[in-house]
Short mmCIF file of C-alpha atoms in Angstrom, two decimals:
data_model
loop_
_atom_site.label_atom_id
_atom_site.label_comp_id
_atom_site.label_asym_id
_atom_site.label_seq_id
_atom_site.Cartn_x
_atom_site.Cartn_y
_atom_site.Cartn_z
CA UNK A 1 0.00 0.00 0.00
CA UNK A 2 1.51 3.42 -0.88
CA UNK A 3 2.22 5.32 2.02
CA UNK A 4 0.07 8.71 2.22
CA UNK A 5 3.53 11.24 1.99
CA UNK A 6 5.22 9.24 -0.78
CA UNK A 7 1.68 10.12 -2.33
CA UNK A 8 1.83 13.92 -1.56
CA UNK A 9 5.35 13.97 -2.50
CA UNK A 10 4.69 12.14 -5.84
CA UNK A 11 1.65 15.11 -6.69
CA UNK A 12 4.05 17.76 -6.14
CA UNK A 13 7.15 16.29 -8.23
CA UNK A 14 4.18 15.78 -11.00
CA UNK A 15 3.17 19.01 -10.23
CA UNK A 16 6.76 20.15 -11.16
CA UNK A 17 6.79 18.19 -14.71
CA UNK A 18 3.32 19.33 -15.90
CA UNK A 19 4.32 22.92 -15.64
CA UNK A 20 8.02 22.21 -16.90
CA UNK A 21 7.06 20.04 -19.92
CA UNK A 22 8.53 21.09 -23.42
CA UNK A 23 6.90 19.91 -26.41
CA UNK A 24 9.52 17.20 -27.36
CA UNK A 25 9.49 14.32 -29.86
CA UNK A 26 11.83 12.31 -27.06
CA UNK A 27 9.47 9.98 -25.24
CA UNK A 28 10.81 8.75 -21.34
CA UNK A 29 9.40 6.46 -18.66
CA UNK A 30 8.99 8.69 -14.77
CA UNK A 31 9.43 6.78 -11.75
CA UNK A 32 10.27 7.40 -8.10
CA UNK A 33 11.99 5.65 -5.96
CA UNK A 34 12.23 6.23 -1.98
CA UNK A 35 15.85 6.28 -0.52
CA UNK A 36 15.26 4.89 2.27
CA UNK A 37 13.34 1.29 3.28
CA UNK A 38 12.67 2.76 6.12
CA UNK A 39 12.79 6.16 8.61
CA UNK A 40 15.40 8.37 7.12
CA UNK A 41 18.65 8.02 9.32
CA UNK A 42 18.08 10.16 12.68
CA UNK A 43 14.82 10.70 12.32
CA UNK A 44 12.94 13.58 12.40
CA UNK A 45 12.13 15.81 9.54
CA UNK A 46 8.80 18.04 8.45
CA UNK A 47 5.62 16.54 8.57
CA UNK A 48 2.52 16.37 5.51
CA UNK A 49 3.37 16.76 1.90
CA UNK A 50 6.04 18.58 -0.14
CA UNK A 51 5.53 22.49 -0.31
CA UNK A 52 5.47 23.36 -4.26
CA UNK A 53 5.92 27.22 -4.60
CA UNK A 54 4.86 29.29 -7.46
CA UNK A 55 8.08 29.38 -8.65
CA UNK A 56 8.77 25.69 -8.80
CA UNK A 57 11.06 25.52 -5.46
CA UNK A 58 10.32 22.16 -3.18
CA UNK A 59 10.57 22.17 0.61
CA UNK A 60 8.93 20.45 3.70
CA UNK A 61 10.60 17.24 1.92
CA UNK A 62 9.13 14.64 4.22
CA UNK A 63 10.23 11.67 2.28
CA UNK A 64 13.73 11.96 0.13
CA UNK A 65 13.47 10.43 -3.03
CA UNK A 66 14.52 9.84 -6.48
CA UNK A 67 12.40 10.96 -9.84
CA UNK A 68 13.73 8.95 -12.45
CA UNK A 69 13.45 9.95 -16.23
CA UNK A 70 14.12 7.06 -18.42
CA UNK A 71 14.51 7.70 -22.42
CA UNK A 72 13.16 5.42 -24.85
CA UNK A 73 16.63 4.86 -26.37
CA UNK A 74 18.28 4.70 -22.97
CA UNK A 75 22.36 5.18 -23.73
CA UNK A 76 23.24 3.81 -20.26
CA UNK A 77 24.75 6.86 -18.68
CA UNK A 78 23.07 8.08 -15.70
CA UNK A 79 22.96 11.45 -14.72
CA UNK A 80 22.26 12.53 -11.19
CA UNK A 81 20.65 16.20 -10.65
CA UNK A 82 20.84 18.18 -7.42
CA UNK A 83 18.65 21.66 -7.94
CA UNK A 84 20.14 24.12 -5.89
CA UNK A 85 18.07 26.84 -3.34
CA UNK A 86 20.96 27.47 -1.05
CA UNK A 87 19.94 24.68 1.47
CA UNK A 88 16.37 26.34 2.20
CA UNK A 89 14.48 25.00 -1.13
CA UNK A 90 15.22 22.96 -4.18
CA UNK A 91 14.54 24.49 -7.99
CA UNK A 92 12.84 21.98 -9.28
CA UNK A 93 11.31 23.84 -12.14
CA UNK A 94 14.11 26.44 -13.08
CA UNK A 95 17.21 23.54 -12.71
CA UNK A 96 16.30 20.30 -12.12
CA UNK A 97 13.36 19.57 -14.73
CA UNK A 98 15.11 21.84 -17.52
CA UNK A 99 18.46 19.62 -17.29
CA UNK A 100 16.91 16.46 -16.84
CA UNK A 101 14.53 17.14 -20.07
CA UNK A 102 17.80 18.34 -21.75
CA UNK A 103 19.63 15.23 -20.57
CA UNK A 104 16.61 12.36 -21.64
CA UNK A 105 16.28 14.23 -25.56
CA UNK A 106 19.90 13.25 -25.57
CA UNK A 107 19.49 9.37 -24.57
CA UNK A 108 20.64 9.73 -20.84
CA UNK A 109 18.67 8.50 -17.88
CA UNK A 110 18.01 11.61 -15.26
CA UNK A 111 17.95 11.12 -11.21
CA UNK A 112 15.92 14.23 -9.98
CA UNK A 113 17.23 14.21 -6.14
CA UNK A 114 14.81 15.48 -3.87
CA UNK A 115 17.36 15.89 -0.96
CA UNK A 116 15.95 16.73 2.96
CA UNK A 117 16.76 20.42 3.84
CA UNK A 118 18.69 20.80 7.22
CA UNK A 119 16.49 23.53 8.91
CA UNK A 120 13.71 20.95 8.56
CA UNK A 121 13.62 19.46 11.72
CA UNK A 122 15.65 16.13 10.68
CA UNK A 123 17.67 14.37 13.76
CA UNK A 124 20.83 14.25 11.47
CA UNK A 125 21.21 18.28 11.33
CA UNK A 126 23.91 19.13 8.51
CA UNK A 127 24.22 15.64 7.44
CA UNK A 128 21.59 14.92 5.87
CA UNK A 129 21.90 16.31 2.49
CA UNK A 130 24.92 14.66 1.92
CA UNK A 131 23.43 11.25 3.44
CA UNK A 132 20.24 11.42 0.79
CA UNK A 133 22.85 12.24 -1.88
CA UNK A 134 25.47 9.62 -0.83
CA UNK A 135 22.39 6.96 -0.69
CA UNK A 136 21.53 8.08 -4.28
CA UNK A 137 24.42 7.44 -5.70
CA UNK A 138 24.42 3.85 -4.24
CA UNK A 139 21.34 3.06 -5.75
CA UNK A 140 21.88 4.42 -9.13
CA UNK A 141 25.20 2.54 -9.14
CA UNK A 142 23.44 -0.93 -8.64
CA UNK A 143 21.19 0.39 -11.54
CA UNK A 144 23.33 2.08 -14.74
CA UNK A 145 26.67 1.10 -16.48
CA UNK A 146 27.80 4.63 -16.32
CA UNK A 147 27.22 7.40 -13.70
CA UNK A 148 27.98 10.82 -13.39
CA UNK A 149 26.79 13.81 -11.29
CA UNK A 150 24.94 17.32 -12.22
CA UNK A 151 24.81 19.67 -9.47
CA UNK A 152 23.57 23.89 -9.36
CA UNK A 153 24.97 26.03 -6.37
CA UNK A 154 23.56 24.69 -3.08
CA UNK A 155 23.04 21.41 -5.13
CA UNK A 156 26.84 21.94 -6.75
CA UNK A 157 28.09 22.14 -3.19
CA UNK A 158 26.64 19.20 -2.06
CA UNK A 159 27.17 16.75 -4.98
CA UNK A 160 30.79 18.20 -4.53
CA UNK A 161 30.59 16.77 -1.62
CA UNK A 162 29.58 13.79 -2.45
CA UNK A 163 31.93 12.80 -5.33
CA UNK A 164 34.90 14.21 -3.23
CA UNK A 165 34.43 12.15 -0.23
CA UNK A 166 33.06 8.35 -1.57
CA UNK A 167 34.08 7.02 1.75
CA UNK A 168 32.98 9.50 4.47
CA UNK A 169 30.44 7.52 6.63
CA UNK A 170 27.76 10.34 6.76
CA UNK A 171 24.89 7.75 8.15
CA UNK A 172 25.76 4.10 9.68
CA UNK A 173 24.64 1.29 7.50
CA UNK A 174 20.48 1.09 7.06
CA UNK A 175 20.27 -2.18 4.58
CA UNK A 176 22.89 -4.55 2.32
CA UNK A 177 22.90 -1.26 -0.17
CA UNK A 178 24.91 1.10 1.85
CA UNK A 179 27.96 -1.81 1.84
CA UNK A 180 28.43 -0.43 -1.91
CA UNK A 181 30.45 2.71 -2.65
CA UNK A 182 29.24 5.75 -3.64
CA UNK A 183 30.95 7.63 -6.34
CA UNK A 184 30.43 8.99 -9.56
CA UNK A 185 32.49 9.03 -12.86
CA UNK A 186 32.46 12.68 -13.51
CA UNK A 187 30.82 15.91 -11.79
CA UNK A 188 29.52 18.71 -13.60
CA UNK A 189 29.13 21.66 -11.31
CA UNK A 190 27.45 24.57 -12.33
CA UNK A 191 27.82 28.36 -10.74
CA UNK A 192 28.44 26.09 -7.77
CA UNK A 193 29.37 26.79 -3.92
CA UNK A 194 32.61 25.45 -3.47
CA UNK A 195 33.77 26.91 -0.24
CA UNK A 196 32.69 27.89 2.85
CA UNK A 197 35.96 29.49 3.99
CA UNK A 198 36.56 33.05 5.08
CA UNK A 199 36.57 35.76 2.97
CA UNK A 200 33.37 33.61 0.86
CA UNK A 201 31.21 32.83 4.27
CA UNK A 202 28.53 35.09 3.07
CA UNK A 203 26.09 32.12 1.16
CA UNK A 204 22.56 30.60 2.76
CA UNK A 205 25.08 27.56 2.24
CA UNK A 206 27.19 28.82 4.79
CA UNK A 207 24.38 29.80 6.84
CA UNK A 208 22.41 26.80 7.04
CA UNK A 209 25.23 24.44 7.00
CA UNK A 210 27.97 25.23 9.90
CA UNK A 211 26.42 28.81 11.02
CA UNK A 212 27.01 32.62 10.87
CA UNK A 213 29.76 31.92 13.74
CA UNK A 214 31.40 28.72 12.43
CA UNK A 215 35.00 28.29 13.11
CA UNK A 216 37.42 27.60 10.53
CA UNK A 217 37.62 23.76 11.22
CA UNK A 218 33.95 24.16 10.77
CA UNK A 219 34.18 26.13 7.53
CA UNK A 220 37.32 23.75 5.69
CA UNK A 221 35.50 20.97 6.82
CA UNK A 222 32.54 22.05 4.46
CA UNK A 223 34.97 23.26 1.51
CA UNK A 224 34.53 21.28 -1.55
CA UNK A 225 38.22 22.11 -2.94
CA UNK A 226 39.92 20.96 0.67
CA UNK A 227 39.13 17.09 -0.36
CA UNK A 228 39.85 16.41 -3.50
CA UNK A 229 42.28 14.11 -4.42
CA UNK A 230 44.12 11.57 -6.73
CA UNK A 231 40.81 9.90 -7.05
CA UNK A 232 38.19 12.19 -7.87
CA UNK A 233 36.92 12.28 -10.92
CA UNK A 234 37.26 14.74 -13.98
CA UNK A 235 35.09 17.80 -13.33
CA UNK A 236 33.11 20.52 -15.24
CA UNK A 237 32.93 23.86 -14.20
CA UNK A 238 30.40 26.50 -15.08
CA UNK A 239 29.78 30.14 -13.71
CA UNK A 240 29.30 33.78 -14.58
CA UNK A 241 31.18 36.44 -13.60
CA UNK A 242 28.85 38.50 -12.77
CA UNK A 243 27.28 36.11 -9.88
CA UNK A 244 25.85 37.91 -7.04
CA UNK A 245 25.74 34.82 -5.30
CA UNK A 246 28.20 32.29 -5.96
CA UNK A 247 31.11 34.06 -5.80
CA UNK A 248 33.30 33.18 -9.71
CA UNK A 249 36.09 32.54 -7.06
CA UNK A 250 34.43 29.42 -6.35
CA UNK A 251 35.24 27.82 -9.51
CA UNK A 252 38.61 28.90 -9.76
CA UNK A 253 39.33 27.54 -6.51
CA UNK A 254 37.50 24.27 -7.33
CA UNK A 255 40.02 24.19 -10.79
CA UNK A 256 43.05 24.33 -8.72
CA UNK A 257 42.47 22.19 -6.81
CA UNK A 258 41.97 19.58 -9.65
CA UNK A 259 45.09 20.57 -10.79
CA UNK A 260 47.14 20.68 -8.09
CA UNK A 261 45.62 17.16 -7.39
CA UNK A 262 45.94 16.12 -11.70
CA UNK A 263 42.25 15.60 -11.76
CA UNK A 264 41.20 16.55 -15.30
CA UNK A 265 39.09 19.47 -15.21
CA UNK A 266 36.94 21.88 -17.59
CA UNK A 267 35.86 25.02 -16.88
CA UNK A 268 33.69 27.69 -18.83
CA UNK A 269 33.28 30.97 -17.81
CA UNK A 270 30.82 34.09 -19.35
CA UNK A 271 31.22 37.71 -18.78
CA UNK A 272 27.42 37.63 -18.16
CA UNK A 273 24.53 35.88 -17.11
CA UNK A 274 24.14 36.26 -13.28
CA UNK A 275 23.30 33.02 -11.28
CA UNK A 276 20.60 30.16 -11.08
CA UNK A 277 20.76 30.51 -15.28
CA UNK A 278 20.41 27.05 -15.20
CA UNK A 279 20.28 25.06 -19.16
CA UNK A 280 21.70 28.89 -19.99
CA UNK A 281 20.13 32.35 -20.14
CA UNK A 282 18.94 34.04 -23.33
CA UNK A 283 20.88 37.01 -24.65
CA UNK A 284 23.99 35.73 -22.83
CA UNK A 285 26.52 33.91 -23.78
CA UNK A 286 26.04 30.49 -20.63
CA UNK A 287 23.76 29.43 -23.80
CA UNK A 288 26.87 27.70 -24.81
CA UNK A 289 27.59 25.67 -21.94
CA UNK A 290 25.29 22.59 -22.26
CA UNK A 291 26.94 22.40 -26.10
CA UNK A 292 30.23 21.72 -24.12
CA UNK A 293 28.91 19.64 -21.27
CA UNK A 294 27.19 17.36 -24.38
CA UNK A 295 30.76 16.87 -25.60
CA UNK A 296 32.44 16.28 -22.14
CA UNK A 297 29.43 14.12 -20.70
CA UNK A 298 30.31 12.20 -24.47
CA UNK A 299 33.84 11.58 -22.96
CA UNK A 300 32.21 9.81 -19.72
CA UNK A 301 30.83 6.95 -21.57
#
């Protein structure tokens, strides 16, 4: 029997694709699937069904989940989306739905991750982001051949994260799946968040994640760039540098330290276009990215 806020959930991720739908000769196959069997690890968390604004931004995110787009001509690369919303919401509608649209006319499978927000009441605090997105990536990877990682700002940050630290235990083990690693085979990270560290400690990111009077510890031990290593894989960069935001430091940092550590990295940057531009914004040139993420997703396969 389907439980009553998988239900609510599902009408409000529906919700998102009805008003999000392009006319599009590419047919695909929706889905959801729960990440957890159970009670999220810690417990906790908001209570009744997914808040949709008029804008297309999720929150109250009682149950974490998966939306899974499958193409008709599936290529077997899997692509998994994190919206961003600096921690607070999730753009479904301007980020998540755009790419993953983008992604299935191409012949890749899209994972829409509805992550649970910290300031929602969860028992795991600042954790649980990354534990919804590290449980993702375990069950995509006992799904698809090939997977790789598509993340905006907040969601940049924490897919960052994610693909940067494959063995941090965020959660202890719920079932047999969490015995599997978690780890992508390439990240693209657009106008992300990359650090947290002093003087770029002004984001909701910051904010909601280690607090306006975090220490340092605190703040490197949230930095994207302060774990990556020999073993991360390639990366794709995209910002503006004119982002209010995301500071266009953050990608520069995030390239060096894929040099310094010779992880191969790509980065595109545009004079203009702001932030949260998402598949690109008209009259500037971040219309061009996608055209070089086609061509470096290509090189994942």
């Amino acid at each position: 029997m389907i439980n009553r806020r998988d239900f609510l959930t599902g009408l409000a991720v529906t919700a998102i694709a009805i008003r999000t739908a392009r006319a599009s000769a590419v047919n695909y196959r929706q889905t959801s699937i729960p990440l957890w069997s159970g009670a999220a690890p810690g417990g906790g968390g908001p209570s009744g069904s997914a808040i949709l604004s008029a804008k297309g931004a999720l929150s109250n995110i009682a149950v974490p989940a998966l939306t899974v787009l499958t193409p008709e001509h599936a290529n077997g690369h899997a692509v998994l989306i994190a919206a961003g919303g600096g921690y607070k919401r999730i753009q479904m509608a301007s980020e998540a739905w755009p790419a993953a649209q983008w992604l299935t006319a191409r012949g890749y499978t899209a994972y829409i991750l509805s992550y649970r927000l910290p300031h929602e009441g969860w028992g795991g605090g600042n954790l649980v982001s990354l534990q919804d997105a590290q449980r993702a990536l375990r069950i995509i990877r006992q799904r698809e051949q090939h997977l790789s990682v598509l993340g905006f700002s907040a969601g940049g940050h924490l897919l960052g994260l994610a693909i940067t630290r494959p063995d941090f235990a965020s959660y202890s083990p719920q079932d047999q799946l969490d015995s599997r690693p978690a780890y992508a085979d390439g990240a693209a990270l657009i106008y992300p968040i990359i650090t947290l560290e002093k003087p770029w400690s002004h984001t909701s990111t910051h904010r909601l994640l280690v607090g306006p009077h975090a220490s340092a510890a605190d703040n490197a031990a949230w930095s994207v760039q302060n774990f990556v290593n020999a073993h991360t894989p390639p990366v794709f960069l995209v910002q503006a540098l004119d982002d209010p935001i995301a500071s266009p430091d953050n990608t520069l940092i995030m390239s060096a330290a894929c040099r310094k550590a010779a992880v191969p990295v790509e980065m595109y940057r545009y004079a203009t276009g702001g932030h949260g531009f998402a598949m690109g914004r008209a009259g500037t040139a971040t219309m061009e990215w996608p055209g070089h993420y086609q061509t470096w997703l290509e090189g994942r396969m």
